[in-house]
Amino acid sequence: MHTLTVNLGERSYPILIGDGLLRSRELLAAHLAGRDVVLISNTVVAGLYADALKQTLPQPPAAEVILPDGEQYKTLATASRAFDVLIANRIGRDAVVVALGGGVVGDLAGSSPPAISAA
């Protein structure tokens, strides 16, 4: 496993790169313990990796947002859909957003740490 650090002063965070990270219960538990988890992904990536990730999480996601795939969905309507799911599930500010994918998923879910992005 390799670790890169995004240096933002007090808001710095690590990026972990390596094989099998989605199956590392210990690694995920260190970042997610005792917090609600929201899984945001798209139809393509979720179809490939969401089941494996959900089996590794210390608790099931409190909410899931599965978006259509493609840059054309980087819209306010897509963001509104995600916010509607968060509101409907009473997700608090202390929840962790797991961005399973990149592009629109990463832009929407990874706007501020703590977020875990996996692609």
JSON list of C-alpha atoms in Angstrom, two decimals:
[
{"chain": "A", "resi": 1, "resn": "MET", "atom": "CA", "xyz": [0.00, 0.00, 0.00]},
{"chain": "A", "resi": 2, "resn": "HIS", "atom": "CA", "xyz": [1.19, 3.51, -0.82]},
{"chain": "A", "resi": 3, "resn": "THR", "atom": "CA", "xyz": [0.04, 6.66, 0.95]},
{"chain": "A", "resi": 4, "resn": "LEU", "atom": "CA", "xyz": [-0.03, 10.12, -0.57]},
{"chain": "A", "resi": 5, "resn": "THR", "atom": "CA", "xyz": [-0.87, 13.09, 1.62]},
{"chain": "A", "resi": 6, "resn": "VAL", "atom": "CA", "xyz": [-2.82, 16.05, 0.30]},
{"chain": "A", "resi": 7, "resn": "ASN", "atom": "CA", "xyz": [-1.26, 18.91, 2.27]},
{"chain": "A", "resi": 8, "resn": "LEU", "atom": "CA", "xyz": [-3.95, 21.43, 3.17]},
{"chain": "A", "resi": 9, "resn": "GLY", "atom": "CA", "xyz": [-2.77, 22.45, 6.61]},
{"chain": "A", "resi": 10, "resn": "GLU", "atom": "CA", "xyz": [-5.43, 21.52, 9.17]},
{"chain": "A", "resi": 11, "resn": "ARG", "atom": "CA", "xyz": [-7.53, 19.93, 6.40]},
{"chain": "A", "resi": 12, "resn": "SER", "atom": "CA", "xyz": [-4.77, 17.58, 5.13]},
{"chain": "A", "resi": 13, "resn": "TYR", "atom": "CA", "xyz": [-5.80, 14.01, 4.36]},
{"chain": "A", "resi": 14, "resn": "PRO", "atom": "CA", "xyz": [-4.22, 10.79, 3.12]},
{"chain": "A", "resi": 15, "resn": "ILE", "atom": "CA", "xyz": [-4.91, 8.99, -0.13]},
{"chain": "A", "resi": 16, "resn": "LEU", "atom": "CA", "xyz": [-4.25, 5.25, 0.12]},
{"chain": "A", "resi": 17, "resn": "ILE", "atom": "CA", "xyz": [-3.36, 3.33, -3.03]},
{"chain": "A", "resi": 18, "resn": "GLY", "atom": "CA", "xyz": [-3.09, -0.45, -3.22]},
{"chain": "A", "resi": 19, "resn": "ASP", "atom": "CA", "xyz": [-4.62, -3.78, -4.10]},
{"chain": "A", "resi": 20, "resn": "GLY", "atom": "CA", "xyz": [-7.42, -5.13, -1.94]},
{"chain": "A", "resi": 21, "resn": "LEU", "atom": "CA", "xyz": [-8.12, -1.95, 0.03]},
{"chain": "A", "resi": 22, "resn": "LEU", "atom": "CA", "xyz": [-11.89, -2.36, -0.41]},
{"chain": "A", "resi": 23, "resn": "ARG", "atom": "CA", "xyz": [-11.62, -5.67, 1.44]},
{"chain": "A", "resi": 24, "resn": "SER", "atom": "CA", "xyz": [-9.56, -4.33, 4.36]},
{"chain": "A", "resi": 25, "resn": "ARG", "atom": "CA", "xyz": [-12.01, -4.24, 7.26]},
{"chain": "A", "resi": 26, "resn": "GLU", "atom": "CA", "xyz": [-9.36, -2.88, 9.66]},
{"chain": "A", "resi": 27, "resn": "LEU", "atom": "CA", "xyz": [-8.47, 0.00, 7.36]},
{"chain": "A", "resi": 28, "resn": "LEU", "atom": "CA", "xyz": [-12.08, 1.03, 6.78]},
{"chain": "A", "resi": 29, "resn": "ALA", "atom": "CA", "xyz": [-13.05, 0.59, 10.44]},
{"chain": "A", "resi": 30, "resn": "ALA", "atom": "CA", "xyz": [-10.29, 3.01, 11.47]},
{"chain": "A", "resi": 31, "resn": "HIS", "atom": "CA", "xyz": [-12.01, 5.77, 9.48]},
{"chain": "A", "resi": 32, "resn": "LEU", "atom": "CA", "xyz": [-15.66, 4.80, 9.92]},
{"chain": "A", "resi": 33, "resn": "ALA", "atom": "CA", "xyz": [-16.13, 3.53, 13.47]},
{"chain": "A", "resi": 34, "resn": "GLY", "atom": "CA", "xyz": [-19.31, 4.74, 15.13]},
{"chain": "A", "resi": 35, "resn": "ARG", "atom": "CA", "xyz": [-20.37, 6.98, 12.27]},
{"chain": "A", "resi": 36, "resn": "ASP", "atom": "CA", "xyz": [-23.13, 6.80, 9.71]},
{"chain": "A", "resi": 37, "resn": "VAL", "atom": "CA", "xyz": [-21.83, 5.88, 6.27]},
{"chain": "A", "resi": 38, "resn": "VAL", "atom": "CA", "xyz": [-23.31, 7.16, 3.03]},
{"chain": "A", "resi": 39, "resn": "LEU", "atom": "CA", "xyz": [-22.30, 5.32, -0.14]},
{"chain": "A", "resi": 40, "resn": "ILE", "atom": "CA", "xyz": [-22.31, 7.37, -3.32]},
{"chain": "A", "resi": 41, "resn": "SER", "atom": "CA", "xyz": [-21.47, 5.64, -6.59]},
{"chain": "A", "resi": 42, "resn": "ASN", "atom": "CA", "xyz": [-22.65, 5.29, -10.17]},
{"chain": "A", "resi": 43, "resn": "THR", "atom": "CA", "xyz": [-24.36, 2.44, -11.95]},
{"chain": "A", "resi": 44, "resn": "VAL", "atom": "CA", "xyz": [-21.16, 1.10, -13.53]},
{"chain": "A", "resi": 45, "resn": "VAL", "atom": "CA", "xyz": [-18.79, 1.19, -10.56]},
{"chain": "A", "resi": 46, "resn": "ALA", "atom": "CA", "xyz": [-21.43, 0.15, -8.02]},
{"chain": "A", "resi": 47, "resn": "GLY", "atom": "CA", "xyz": [-22.20, -2.88, -10.16]},
{"chain": "A", "resi": 48, "resn": "LEU", "atom": "CA", "xyz": [-18.56, -3.93, -10.00]},
{"chain": "A", "resi": 49, "resn": "TYR", "atom": "CA", "xyz": [-17.51, -3.06, -6.43]},
{"chain": "A", "resi": 50, "resn": "ALA", "atom": "CA", "xyz": [-20.40, -2.03, -4.15]},
{"chain": "A", "resi": 51, "resn": "ASP", "atom": "CA", "xyz": [-21.21, -5.52, -2.85]},
{"chain": "A", "resi": 52, "resn": "ALA", "atom": "CA", "xyz": [-17.58, -6.19, -1.89]},
{"chain": "A", "resi": 53, "resn": "LEU", "atom": "CA", "xyz": [-17.30, -2.81, -0.18]},
{"chain": "A", "resi": 54, "resn": "LYS", "atom": "CA", "xyz": [-20.56, -3.23, 1.75]},
{"chain": "A", "resi": 55, "resn": "GLN", "atom": "CA", "xyz": [-19.37, -6.61, 3.05]},
{"chain": "A", "resi": 56, "resn": "THR", "atom": "CA", "xyz": [-16.23, -4.93, 4.40]},
{"chain": "A", "resi": 57, "resn": "LEU", "atom": "CA", "xyz": [-17.86, -1.93, 6.07]},
{"chain": "A", "resi": 58, "resn": "PRO", "atom": "CA", "xyz": [-18.15, -2.14, 9.87]},
{"chain": "A", "resi": 59, "resn": "GLN", "atom": "CA", "xyz": [-21.89, -1.40, 9.53]},
{"chain": "A", "resi": 60, "resn": "PRO", "atom": "CA", "xyz": [-24.28, -1.26, 6.56]},
{"chain": "A", "resi": 61, "resn": "PRO", "atom": "CA", "xyz": [-24.56, 2.12, 4.83]},
{"chain": "A", "resi": 62, "resn": "ALA", "atom": "CA", "xyz": [-27.20, 4.38, 6.37]},
{"chain": "A", "resi": 63, "resn": "ALA", "atom": "CA", "xyz": [-27.98, 5.57, 2.84]},
{"chain": "A", "resi": 64, "resn": "GLU", "atom": "CA", "xyz": [-26.93, 4.87, -0.73]},
{"chain": "A", "resi": 65, "resn": "VAL", "atom": "CA", "xyz": [-27.02, 7.14, -3.75]},
{"chain": "A", "resi": 66, "resn": "ILE", "atom": "CA", "xyz": [-26.42, 5.38, -7.08]},
{"chain": "A", "resi": 67, "resn": "LEU", "atom": "CA", "xyz": [-26.09, 7.92, -9.87]},
{"chain": "A", "resi": 68, "resn": "PRO", "atom": "CA", "xyz": [-26.19, 7.42, -13.63]},
{"chain": "A", "resi": 69, "resn": "ASP", "atom": "CA", "xyz": [-22.73, 7.17, -15.22]},
{"chain": "A", "resi": 70, "resn": "GLY", "atom": "CA", "xyz": [-21.28, 10.04, -17.24]},
{"chain": "A", "resi": 71, "resn": "GLU", "atom": "CA", "xyz": [-20.09, 13.63, -17.05]},
{"chain": "A", "resi": 72, "resn": "GLN", "atom": "CA", "xyz": [-23.41, 14.82, -18.45]},
{"chain": "A", "resi": 73, "resn": "TYR", "atom": "CA", "xyz": [-24.87, 14.05, -15.01]},
{"chain": "A", "resi": 74, "resn": "LYS", "atom": "CA", "xyz": [-22.67, 16.62, -13.28]},
{"chain": "A", "resi": 75, "resn": "THR", "atom": "CA", "xyz": [-25.70, 18.85, -12.73]},
{"chain": "A", "resi": 76, "resn": "LEU", "atom": "CA", "xyz": [-27.61, 20.56, -9.96]},
{"chain": "A", "resi": 77, "resn": "ALA", "atom": "CA", "xyz": [-30.40, 18.02, -10.52]},
{"chain": "A", "resi": 78, "resn": "THR", "atom": "CA", "xyz": [-27.99, 15.17, -9.70]},
{"chain": "A", "resi": 79, "resn": "ALA", "atom": "CA", "xyz": [-26.72, 16.98, -6.61]},
{"chain": "A", "resi": 80, "resn": "SER", "atom": "CA", "xyz": [-30.32, 17.64, -5.57]},
{"chain": "A", "resi": 81, "resn": "ARG", "atom": "CA", "xyz": [-31.10, 13.93, -5.90]},
{"chain": "A", "resi": 82, "resn": "ALA", "atom": "CA", "xyz": [-28.20, 13.10, -3.58]},
{"chain": "A", "resi": 83, "resn": "PHE", "atom": "CA", "xyz": [-29.27, 15.76, -1.05]},
{"chain": "A", "resi": 84, "resn": "ASP", "atom": "CA", "xyz": [-32.84, 14.42, -1.12]},
{"chain": "A", "resi": 85, "resn": "VAL", "atom": "CA", "xyz": [-31.53, 10.96, -0.13]},
{"chain": "A", "resi": 86, "resn": "LEU", "atom": "CA", "xyz": [-29.44, 12.46, 2.68]},
{"chain": "A", "resi": 87, "resn": "ILE", "atom": "CA", "xyz": [-32.38, 14.45, 4.01]},
{"chain": "A", "resi": 88, "resn": "ALA", "atom": "CA", "xyz": [-34.83, 11.55, 3.74]},
{"chain": "A", "resi": 89, "resn": "ASN", "atom": "CA", "xyz": [-32.44, 9.35, 5.75]},
{"chain": "A", "resi": 90, "resn": "ARG", "atom": "CA", "xyz": [-31.69, 12.09, 8.32]},
{"chain": "A", "resi": 91, "resn": "ILE", "atom": "CA", "xyz": [-27.98, 11.94, 7.67]},
{"chain": "A", "resi": 92, "resn": "GLY", "atom": "CA", "xyz": [-26.05, 14.22, 10.01]},
{"chain": "A", "resi": 93, "resn": "ARG", "atom": "CA", "xyz": [-22.98, 16.35, 9.48]},
{"chain": "A", "resi": 94, "resn": "ASP", "atom": "CA", "xyz": [-20.78, 13.77, 11.17]},
{"chain": "A", "resi": 95, "resn": "ALA", "atom": "CA", "xyz": [-21.52, 11.06, 8.59]},
{"chain": "A", "resi": 96, "resn": "VAL", "atom": "CA", "xyz": [-18.74, 9.74, 6.37]},
{"chain": "A", "resi": 97, "resn": "VAL", "atom": "CA", "xyz": [-19.33, 9.84, 2.64]},
{"chain": "A", "resi": 98, "resn": "VAL", "atom": "CA", "xyz": [-17.78, 6.94, 0.73]},
{"chain": "A", "resi": 99, "resn": "ALA", "atom": "CA", "xyz": [-17.25, 7.90, -2.89]},
{"chain": "A", "resi": 100, "resn": "LEU", "atom": "CA", "xyz": [-17.06, 4.64, -4.82]},
{"chain": "A", "resi": 101, "resn": "GLY", "atom": "CA", "xyz": [-15.87, 5.95, -8.16]},
{"chain": "A", "resi": 102, "resn": "GLY", "atom": "CA", "xyz": [-14.48, 9.10, -9.64]},
{"chain": "A", "resi": 103, "resn": "GLY", "atom": "CA", "xyz": [-15.64, 11.85, -11.94]},
{"chain": "A", "resi": 104, "resn": "VAL", "atom": "CA", "xyz": [-19.13, 12.99, -10.99]},
{"chain": "A", "resi": 105, "resn": "VAL", "atom": "CA", "xyz": [-19.16, 10.68, -7.94]},
{"chain": "A", "resi": 106, "resn": "GLY", "atom": "CA", "xyz": [-15.89, 12.06, -6.61]},
{"chain": "A", "resi": 107, "resn": "ASP", "atom": "CA", "xyz": [-16.86, 15.65, -7.34]},
{"chain": "A", "resi": 108, "resn": "LEU", "atom": "CA", "xyz": [-20.20, 15.30, -5.60]},
{"chain": "A", "resi": 109, "resn": "ALA", "atom": "CA", "xyz": [-19.19, 13.12, -2.66]},
{"chain": "A", "resi": 110, "resn": "GLY", "atom": "CA", "xyz": [-15.65, 14.22, -2.09]},
{"chain": "A", "resi": 111, "resn": "SER", "atom": "CA", "xyz": [-16.21, 17.91, -1.65]},
{"chain": "A", "resi": 112, "resn": "SER", "atom": "CA", "xyz": [-14.67, 17.91, 1.82]},
{"chain": "A", "resi": 113, "resn": "PRO", "atom": "CA", "xyz": [-13.09, 15.27, 4.03]},
{"chain": "A", "resi": 114, "resn": "PRO", "atom": "CA", "xyz": [-13.86, 13.00, 5.67]},
{"chain": "A", "resi": 115, "resn": "ALA", "atom": "CA", "xyz": [-14.56, 11.09, 2.49]},
{"chain": "A", "resi": 116, "resn": "ILE", "atom": "CA", "xyz": [-13.21, 7.81, 1.25]},
{"chain": "A", "resi": 117, "resn": "SER", "atom": "CA", "xyz": [-12.88, 7.54, -2.48]},
{"chain": "A", "resi": 118, "resn": "ALA", "atom": "CA", "xyz": [-12.39, 4.21, -4.15]},
{"chain": "A", "resi": 119, "resn": "ALA", "atom": "CA", "xyz": [-12.14, 3.58, -7.84]}
]
